[in-house]
Amino acid sequence: MNIEMIRESYKRGKGTVRRTPLLSSPFLDEIAGRRVFLKAECLQHTGSFKFRGGWSALSAMEPEKRAKGVIAFSSGNHAQGVALAAKMHGASSVIIMPKDAPRVKIENTRALGAEVVLYDRETEDRDEIGGRLSGKRGLTLIKPFDDPQVIAGQGTCGLEIAEQAREQSIENAEVIVCCGGGGFTSGIALALEAEQPSFKVRPAEPEGFDDVARSLVYGTIQRNASMTGSICDAIITPQPGDLTFPIMQRLCGAGIVVSDADCLRAMALAFERLRVVIEPGGAVALASALFHGAQLKSDTVIVTASGGNVDRAVFERALATLE
């Protein structure tokens, strides 16, 4: 992985990948006790930053491989990103999704033309299912985070953050990134190392699924004990990636861990003050800035709102926290 891969991915995505806005609100600044800027990836195609990685991987693929189709594992956001990117390239896609993924994500993935294969997180092995289907059909696997072209695509968000920060005259900041396996976090960290080295990236995770934070403390990859038990489905992964962890270990500050309740409150405040819809896993970075300020060092923070694909019932729970 290197900055040139990210820059090449950015070039391939020009005119297709959205340059999402960097939003702010004085009301959120007051709650956080510092300036807060929100990178609204919930407004990206398919409602998530994952389209960046999907487009990057498909656009870099050899045409003959792409023509045979692609396969991906995802709880929903990577699924939709890959499905749309495949459709735009005229390629077929098979997406292996957990049965407990939000209904809206499963339905949207199917609507984008993908063949969806559901599995049980606790009793079935998605790798076995994927390996069997790939071998039978000759499909190319696009991993959700531990893939060089996917990391490069996610890193294009970091290039935008650096450019938008210069436009806002932001010289120093902590950049808090919603973190699962680390593709988004490591890509942004690589981009900022080159373009805005005074910024420090901080991964944010939900309680009970803080494998990246623990891995950074111990210096070795740590696994989560479970794969269920949080509303932040989008960023629940078994462990950091073999490619992503060394990048995060070299470039990132300490991880921040937030509760589901924090995420629901952050979702509600983002809607109330910025009029954007964020899903729970996409709200962990904002929750970190608003409610865990004692762990921050900078007067300015930039947070990623990594996705907005939330079921209505969960969003209503979030809005109820304002009552």
GROMACS .gro file of C-alpha atoms in nm:
model
  323
    1MET     CA    1   0.000   0.000   0.000
    2ASN     CA    2   0.121   0.348  -0.086
    3ILE     CA    3  -0.007   0.696  -0.156
    4GLU     CA    4   0.029   0.652  -0.533
    5MET     CA    5  -0.231   0.373  -0.529
    6ILE     CA    6  -0.470   0.607  -0.350
    7ARG     CA    7  -0.405   0.888  -0.598
    8GLU     CA    8  -0.458   0.651  -0.893
    9SER     CA    9  -0.784   0.531  -0.738
   10TYR     CA   10  -0.891   0.893  -0.698
   11LYS     CA   11  -0.827   0.956  -1.069
   12ARG     CA   12  -1.030   0.647  -1.170
   13GLY     CA   13  -1.318   0.762  -0.952
   14LYS     CA   14  -1.335   1.122  -1.074
   15GLY     CA   15  -1.679   1.200  -1.205
   16THR     CA   16  -1.824   0.887  -1.043
   17VAL     CA   17  -1.732   0.884  -0.673
   18ARG     CA   18  -1.894   1.176  -0.491
   19ARG     CA   19  -1.687   1.440  -0.315
   20THR     CA   20  -1.889   1.442   0.007
   21PRO     CA   21  -1.927   1.763   0.211
   22LEU     CA   22  -1.750   1.859   0.532
   23LEU     CA   23  -2.025   1.986   0.762
   24SER     CA   24  -2.025   2.176   1.090
   25SER     CA   25  -2.267   2.313   1.348
   26PRO     CA   26  -2.203   2.557   1.636
   27PHE     CA   27  -2.446   2.350   1.846
   28LEU     CA   28  -2.229   2.038   1.807
   29ASP     CA   29  -1.917   2.245   1.879
   30GLU     CA   30  -2.075   2.356   2.207
   31ILE     CA   31  -2.155   1.999   2.312
   32ALA     CA   32  -1.806   1.877   2.222
   33GLY     CA   33  -1.620   2.175   2.367
   34ARG     CA   34  -1.417   2.209   2.046
   35ARG     CA   35  -1.468   2.256   1.673
   36VAL     CA   36  -1.624   1.950   1.510
   37PHE     CA   37  -1.635   1.890   1.136
   38LEU     CA   38  -1.830   1.594   0.996
   39LYS     CA   39  -1.728   1.423   0.671
   40ALA     CA   40  -2.068   1.310   0.544
   41GLU     CA   41  -1.995   0.977   0.375
   42CYS     CA   42  -2.356   0.889   0.449
   43LEU     CA   43  -2.421   1.097   0.135
   44GLN     CA   44  -2.193   0.883  -0.081
   45HIS     CA   45  -2.344   0.652  -0.347
   46THR     CA   46  -2.528   0.363  -0.171
   47GLY     CA   47  -2.521   0.565   0.152
   48SER     CA   48  -2.170   0.466   0.260
   49PHE     CA   49  -1.798   0.520   0.200
   50LYS     CA   50  -1.785   0.156   0.088
   51PHE     CA   51  -1.869   0.257  -0.268
   52ARG     CA   52  -1.521   0.410  -0.287
   53GLY     CA   53  -1.353   0.075  -0.225
   54GLY     CA   54  -1.596  -0.117  -0.445
   55TRP     CA   55  -1.543   0.119  -0.738
   56SER     CA   56  -1.166   0.118  -0.685
   57ALA     CA   57  -1.148  -0.263  -0.691
   58LEU     CA   58  -1.376  -0.308  -0.993
   59SER     CA   59  -1.216  -0.028  -1.194
   60ALA     CA   60  -0.865  -0.168  -1.135
   61MET     CA   61  -0.960  -0.526  -1.223
   62GLU     CA   62  -0.852  -0.692  -1.547
   63PRO     CA   63  -1.153  -0.692  -1.786
   64GLU     CA   64  -1.147  -1.070  -1.836
   65LYS     CA   65  -1.157  -1.131  -1.460
   66ARG     CA   66  -1.430  -0.872  -1.412
   67ALA     CA   67  -1.640  -1.035  -1.685
   68LYS     CA   68  -1.657  -1.358  -1.482
   69GLY     CA   69  -1.817  -1.174  -1.189
   70VAL     CA   70  -1.721  -1.082  -0.835
   71ILE     CA   71  -1.809  -1.202  -0.486
   72ALA     CA   72  -1.799  -1.018  -0.152
   73PHE     CA   73  -1.877  -1.072   0.219
   74SER     CA   74  -2.066  -0.794   0.393
   75SER     CA   75  -2.328  -0.700   0.651
   76GLY     CA   76  -2.457  -0.447   0.400
   77ASN     CA   77  -2.249  -0.142   0.316
   78HIS     CA   78  -1.964  -0.319   0.133
   79ALA     CA   79  -2.236  -0.533  -0.024
   80GLN     CA   80  -2.411  -0.233  -0.175
   81GLY     CA   81  -2.088  -0.062  -0.276
   82VAL     CA   82  -1.964  -0.368  -0.464
   83ALA     CA   83  -2.308  -0.442  -0.612
   84LEU     CA   84  -2.343  -0.093  -0.758
   85ALA     CA   85  -1.983  -0.079  -0.881
   86ALA     CA   86  -2.028  -0.418  -1.047
   87LYS     CA   87  -2.353  -0.309  -1.209
   88MET     CA   88  -2.191   0.008  -1.341
   89HIS     CA   89  -1.912  -0.203  -1.493
   90GLY     CA   90  -2.158  -0.451  -1.644
   91ALA     CA   91  -2.038  -0.733  -1.416
   92SER     CA   92  -2.238  -0.979  -1.205
   93SER     CA   93  -2.200  -0.992  -0.827
   94VAL     CA   94  -2.270  -1.242  -0.549
   95ILE     CA   95  -2.287  -1.101  -0.196
   96ILE     CA   96  -2.272  -1.321   0.115
   97MET     CA   97  -2.459  -1.143   0.394
   98PRO     CA   98  -2.547  -1.237   0.755
   99LYS     CA   99  -2.914  -1.314   0.814
  100ASP     CA  100  -2.930  -1.051   1.090
  101ALA     CA  101  -2.812  -0.766   0.867
  102PRO     CA  102  -3.056  -0.472   0.856
  103ARG     CA  103  -3.341  -0.547   0.618
  104VAL     CA  104  -3.286  -0.223   0.425
  105LYS     CA  105  -2.930  -0.330   0.343
  106ILE     CA  106  -3.035  -0.676   0.220
  107GLU     CA  107  -3.317  -0.533   0.009
  108ASN     CA  108  -3.101  -0.256  -0.137
  109THR     CA  109  -2.826  -0.502  -0.230
  110ARG     CA  110  -3.075  -0.717  -0.419
  111ALA     CA  111  -3.224  -0.409  -0.584
  112LEU     CA  112  -2.879  -0.321  -0.718
  113GLY     CA  113  -2.874  -0.651  -0.907
  114ALA     CA  114  -2.664  -0.866  -0.677
  115GLU     CA  115  -2.737  -1.228  -0.593
  116VAL     CA  116  -2.761  -1.233  -0.212
  117VAL     CA  117  -2.664  -1.546  -0.017
  118LEU     CA  118  -2.762  -1.529   0.352
  119TYR     CA  119  -2.577  -1.711   0.632
  120ASP     CA  120  -2.586  -1.743   1.012
  121ARG     CA  121  -2.293  -1.558   1.177
  122GLU     CA  122  -2.286  -1.796   1.473
  123THR     CA  123  -2.318  -2.135   1.302
  124GLU     CA  124  -2.195  -2.095   0.943
  125ASP     CA  125  -1.856  -2.008   0.795
  126ARG     CA  126  -1.883  -1.732   0.534
  127ASP     CA  127  -1.532  -1.810   0.407
  128GLU     CA  128  -1.633  -2.168   0.335
  129ILE     CA  129  -1.946  -2.054   0.154
  130GLY     CA  130  -1.751  -1.795  -0.043
  131GLY     CA  131  -1.473  -2.036  -0.133
  132ARG     CA  132  -1.719  -2.292  -0.260
  133LEU     CA  133  -1.908  -2.041  -0.476
  134SER     CA  134  -1.589  -1.878  -0.605
  135GLY     CA  135  -1.438  -2.210  -0.706
  136LYS     CA  136  -1.754  -2.326  -0.878
  137ARG     CA  137  -1.816  -2.004  -1.077
  138GLY     CA  138  -1.471  -1.848  -1.115
  139LEU     CA  139  -1.567  -1.534  -0.921
  140THR     CA  140  -1.311  -1.283  -0.795
  141LEU     CA  141  -1.330  -1.204  -0.423
  142ILE     CA  142  -1.336  -0.837  -0.320
  143LYS     CA  143  -1.259  -0.833   0.052
  144PRO     CA  144  -1.435  -0.573   0.268
  145PHE     CA  145  -1.116  -0.419   0.409
  146ASP     CA  146  -0.801  -0.631   0.369
  147ASP     CA  147  -0.758  -0.567  -0.003
  148PRO     CA  148  -0.506  -0.318  -0.148
  149GLN     CA  149  -0.745  -0.165  -0.403
  150VAL     CA  150  -1.025  -0.141  -0.146
  151ILE     CA  151  -0.792   0.037   0.097
  152ALA     CA  152  -0.682   0.268  -0.186
  153GLY     CA  153  -1.044   0.353  -0.262
  154GLN     CA  154  -1.123   0.428   0.101
  155GLY     CA  155  -0.810   0.642   0.115
  156THR     CA  156  -0.958   0.879  -0.142
  157CYS     CA  157  -1.178   1.007   0.140
  158GLY     CA  158  -0.856   1.110   0.316
  159LEU     CA  159  -0.744   1.307   0.011
  160GLU     CA  160  -1.075   1.494   0.021
  161ILE     CA  161  -1.045   1.559   0.394
  162ALA     CA  162  -0.700   1.710   0.342
  163GLU     CA  163  -0.823   1.932   0.059
  164GLN     CA  164  -1.134   2.044   0.248
  165ALA     CA  165  -0.932   2.111   0.563
  166ARG     CA  166  -0.707   2.346   0.365
  167GLU     CA  167  -1.016   2.521   0.230
  168GLN     CA  168  -1.133   2.571   0.591
  169SER     CA  169  -0.782   2.676   0.707
  170ILE     CA  170  -0.764   2.378   0.946
  171GLU     CA  171  -0.395   2.322   1.023
  172ASN     CA  172  -0.412   2.072   1.312
  173ALA     CA  173  -0.682   1.819   1.394
  174GLU     CA  174  -0.758   1.472   1.517
  175VAL     CA  175  -0.946   1.273   1.253
  176ILE     CA  176  -1.176   1.017   1.415
  177VAL     CA  177  -1.271   0.731   1.183
  178CYS     CA  178  -1.545   0.470   1.230
  179CYS     CA  179  -1.345   0.149   1.235
  180GLY     CA  180  -1.426  -0.216   1.167
  181GLY     CA  181  -1.148  -0.412   0.999
  182GLY     CA  182  -0.950  -0.096   0.934
  183GLY     CA  183  -0.972  -0.040   0.558
  184PHE     CA  184  -1.127   0.307   0.594
  185THR     CA  185  -0.900   0.401   0.885
  186SER     CA  186  -0.576   0.283   0.726
  187GLY     CA  187  -0.661   0.435   0.387
  188ILE     CA  188  -0.738   0.774   0.540
  189ALA     CA  189  -0.424   0.754   0.756
  190LEU     CA  190  -0.204   0.687   0.451
  191ALA     CA  191  -0.362   0.974   0.259
  192LEU     CA  192  -0.320   1.219   0.547
  193GLU     CA  193   0.037   1.109   0.611
  194ALA     CA  194   0.116   1.241   0.264
  195GLU     CA  195  -0.122   1.535   0.239
  196GLN     CA  196  -0.175   1.661   0.597
  197PRO     CA  197   0.089   1.505   0.825
  198SER     CA  198  -0.003   1.730   1.119
  199PHE     CA  199  -0.335   1.542   1.149
  200LYS     CA  200  -0.361   1.235   1.373
  201VAL     CA  201  -0.608   0.957   1.289
  202ARG     CA  202  -0.798   0.793   1.577
  203PRO     CA  203  -1.006   0.475   1.524
  204ALA     CA  204  -1.349   0.462   1.692
  205GLU     CA  205  -1.535   0.138   1.777
  206PRO     CA  206  -1.838   0.014   1.974
  207GLU     CA  207  -1.804  -0.139   2.320
  208GLY     CA  208  -1.740  -0.513   2.311
  209PHE     CA  209  -1.602  -0.494   1.957
  210ASP     CA  210  -1.289  -0.288   2.016
  211ASP     CA  211  -1.042  -0.527   1.850
  212VAL     CA  212  -0.849  -0.242   1.685
  213ALA     CA  213  -0.816  -0.041   2.007
  214ARG     CA  214  -0.693  -0.350   2.194
  215SER     CA  215  -0.460  -0.447   1.910
  216LEU     CA  216  -0.301  -0.102   1.920
  217VAL     CA  217  -0.247  -0.136   2.297
  218TYR     CA  218  -0.097  -0.488   2.285
  219GLY     CA  219   0.091  -0.448   1.958
  220THR     CA  220  -0.053  -0.768   1.813
  221ILE     CA  221  -0.382  -0.846   1.638
  222GLN     CA  222  -0.661  -0.913   1.889
  223ARG     CA  223  -0.990  -1.090   1.809
  224ASN     CA  224  -1.342  -1.010   1.925
  225ALA     CA  225  -1.504  -1.276   2.139
  226SER     CA  226  -1.838  -1.246   1.959
  227MET     CA  227  -1.978  -1.128   1.627
  228THR     CA  228  -2.318  -1.017   1.758
  229GLY     CA  229  -2.444  -0.795   2.037
  230SER     CA  230  -2.422  -0.435   1.913
  231ILE     CA  231  -2.645  -0.217   1.697
  232CYS     CA  232  -2.329  -0.109   1.512
  233ASP     CA  233  -2.350  -0.399   1.265
  234ALA     CA  234  -2.158  -0.215   0.992
  235ILE     CA  235  -1.830  -0.220   1.186
  236ILE     CA  236  -1.845  -0.555   1.367
  237THR     CA  237  -1.553  -0.760   1.236
  238PRO     CA  238  -1.359  -1.052   1.388
  239GLN     CA  239  -1.025  -0.867   1.399
  240PRO     CA  240  -0.814  -0.606   1.217
  241GLY     CA  241  -0.678  -0.705   0.878
  242ASP     CA  242  -0.328  -0.833   0.811
  243LEU     CA  243  -0.278  -0.542   0.570
  244THR     CA  244  -0.462  -0.275   0.768
  245PHE     CA  245  -0.322  -0.333   1.117
  246PRO     CA  246   0.045  -0.252   1.043
  247ILE     CA  247  -0.065   0.074   0.879
  248MET     CA  248  -0.281   0.168   1.178
  249GLN     CA  249  -0.008   0.064   1.420
  250ARG     CA  250   0.237   0.298   1.247
  251LEU     CA  251   0.010   0.596   1.185
  252CYS     CA  252  -0.286   0.599   1.428
  253GLY     CA  253  -0.334   0.727   1.779
  254ALA     CA  254  -0.516   0.534   2.052
  255GLY     CA  255  -0.860   0.395   1.976
  256ILE     CA  256  -1.178   0.535   2.128
  257VAL     CA  257  -1.461   0.306   2.241
  258VAL     CA  258  -1.824   0.418   2.268
  259SER     CA  259  -2.151   0.263   2.383
  260ASP     CA  260  -2.457   0.188   2.172
  261ALA     CA  261  -2.639   0.454   2.374
  262ASP     CA  262  -2.373   0.710   2.275
  263CYS     CA  263  -2.423   0.617   1.910
  264LEU     CA  264  -2.800   0.661   1.929
  265ARG     CA  265  -2.761   1.006   2.084
  266ALA     CA  266  -2.504   1.105   1.822
  267MET     CA  267  -2.740   0.990   1.544
  268ALA     CA  268  -3.018   1.205   1.687
  269LEU     CA  269  -2.797   1.512   1.723
  270ALA     CA  270  -2.662   1.474   1.369
  271PHE     CA  271  -3.017   1.473   1.240
  272GLU     CA  272  -3.130   1.759   1.462
  273ARG     CA  273  -2.834   1.988   1.396
  274LEU     CA  274  -2.706   1.886   1.052
  275ARG     CA  275  -3.013   1.718   0.899
  276VAL     CA  276  -2.816   1.409   0.804
  277VAL     CA  277  -2.914   1.047   0.869
  278ILE     CA  278  -2.638   0.827   1.013
  279GLU     CA  279  -2.653   0.457   1.100
  280PRO     CA  280  -2.521   0.338   1.439
  281GLY     CA  281  -2.186   0.213   1.312
  282GLY     CA  282  -2.146   0.534   1.116
  283ALA     CA  283  -2.200   0.742   1.429
  284VAL     CA  284  -1.921   0.606   1.653
  285ALA     CA  285  -1.679   0.878   1.544
  286LEU     CA  286  -1.924   1.159   1.614
  287ALA     CA  287  -2.015   0.996   1.947
  288SER     CA  288  -1.644   0.994   2.033
  289ALA     CA  289  -1.613   1.367   1.966
  290LEU     CA  290  -1.933   1.463   2.148
  291PHE     CA  291  -1.916   1.243   2.457
  292HIS     CA  292  -1.552   1.135   2.502
  293GLY     CA  293  -1.372   1.466   2.472
  294ALA     CA  294  -1.142   1.389   2.764
  295GLN     CA  295  -0.960   1.143   2.537
  296LEU     CA  296  -0.895   1.409   2.270
  297LYS     CA  297  -0.605   1.651   2.254
  298SER     CA  298  -0.689   1.885   1.965
  299ASP     CA  299  -0.912   2.191   1.958
  300THR     CA  300  -1.046   2.068   1.624
  301VAL     CA  301  -1.172   1.722   1.530
  302ILE     CA  302  -1.288   1.586   1.197
  303VAL     CA  303  -1.519   1.286   1.223
  304THR     CA  304  -1.639   1.048   0.955
  305ALA     CA  305  -2.009   0.972   0.926
  306SER     CA  306  -1.931   0.652   0.741
  307GLY     CA  307  -2.282   0.533   0.654
  308GLY     CA  308  -2.650   0.618   0.666
  309ASN     CA  309  -2.819   0.283   0.596
  310VAL     CA  310  -3.034   0.246   0.905
  311ASP     CA  311  -3.365   0.067   0.954
  312ARG     CA  312  -3.656   0.293   1.047
  313ALA     CA  313  -3.711   0.128   1.388
  314VAL     CA  314  -3.349   0.189   1.492
  315PHE     CA  315  -3.360   0.549   1.372
  316GLU     CA  316  -3.678   0.606   1.570
  317ARG     CA  317  -3.497   0.474   1.880
  318ALA     CA  318  -3.225   0.728   1.815
  319LEU     CA  319  -3.466   1.018   1.775
  320ALA     CA  320  -3.639   0.916   2.100
  321THR     CA  321  -3.321   1.003   2.290
  322LEU     CA  322  -3.399   1.372   2.227
  323GLU     CA  323  -3.732   1.354   2.411
   0.00000   0.00000   0.00000
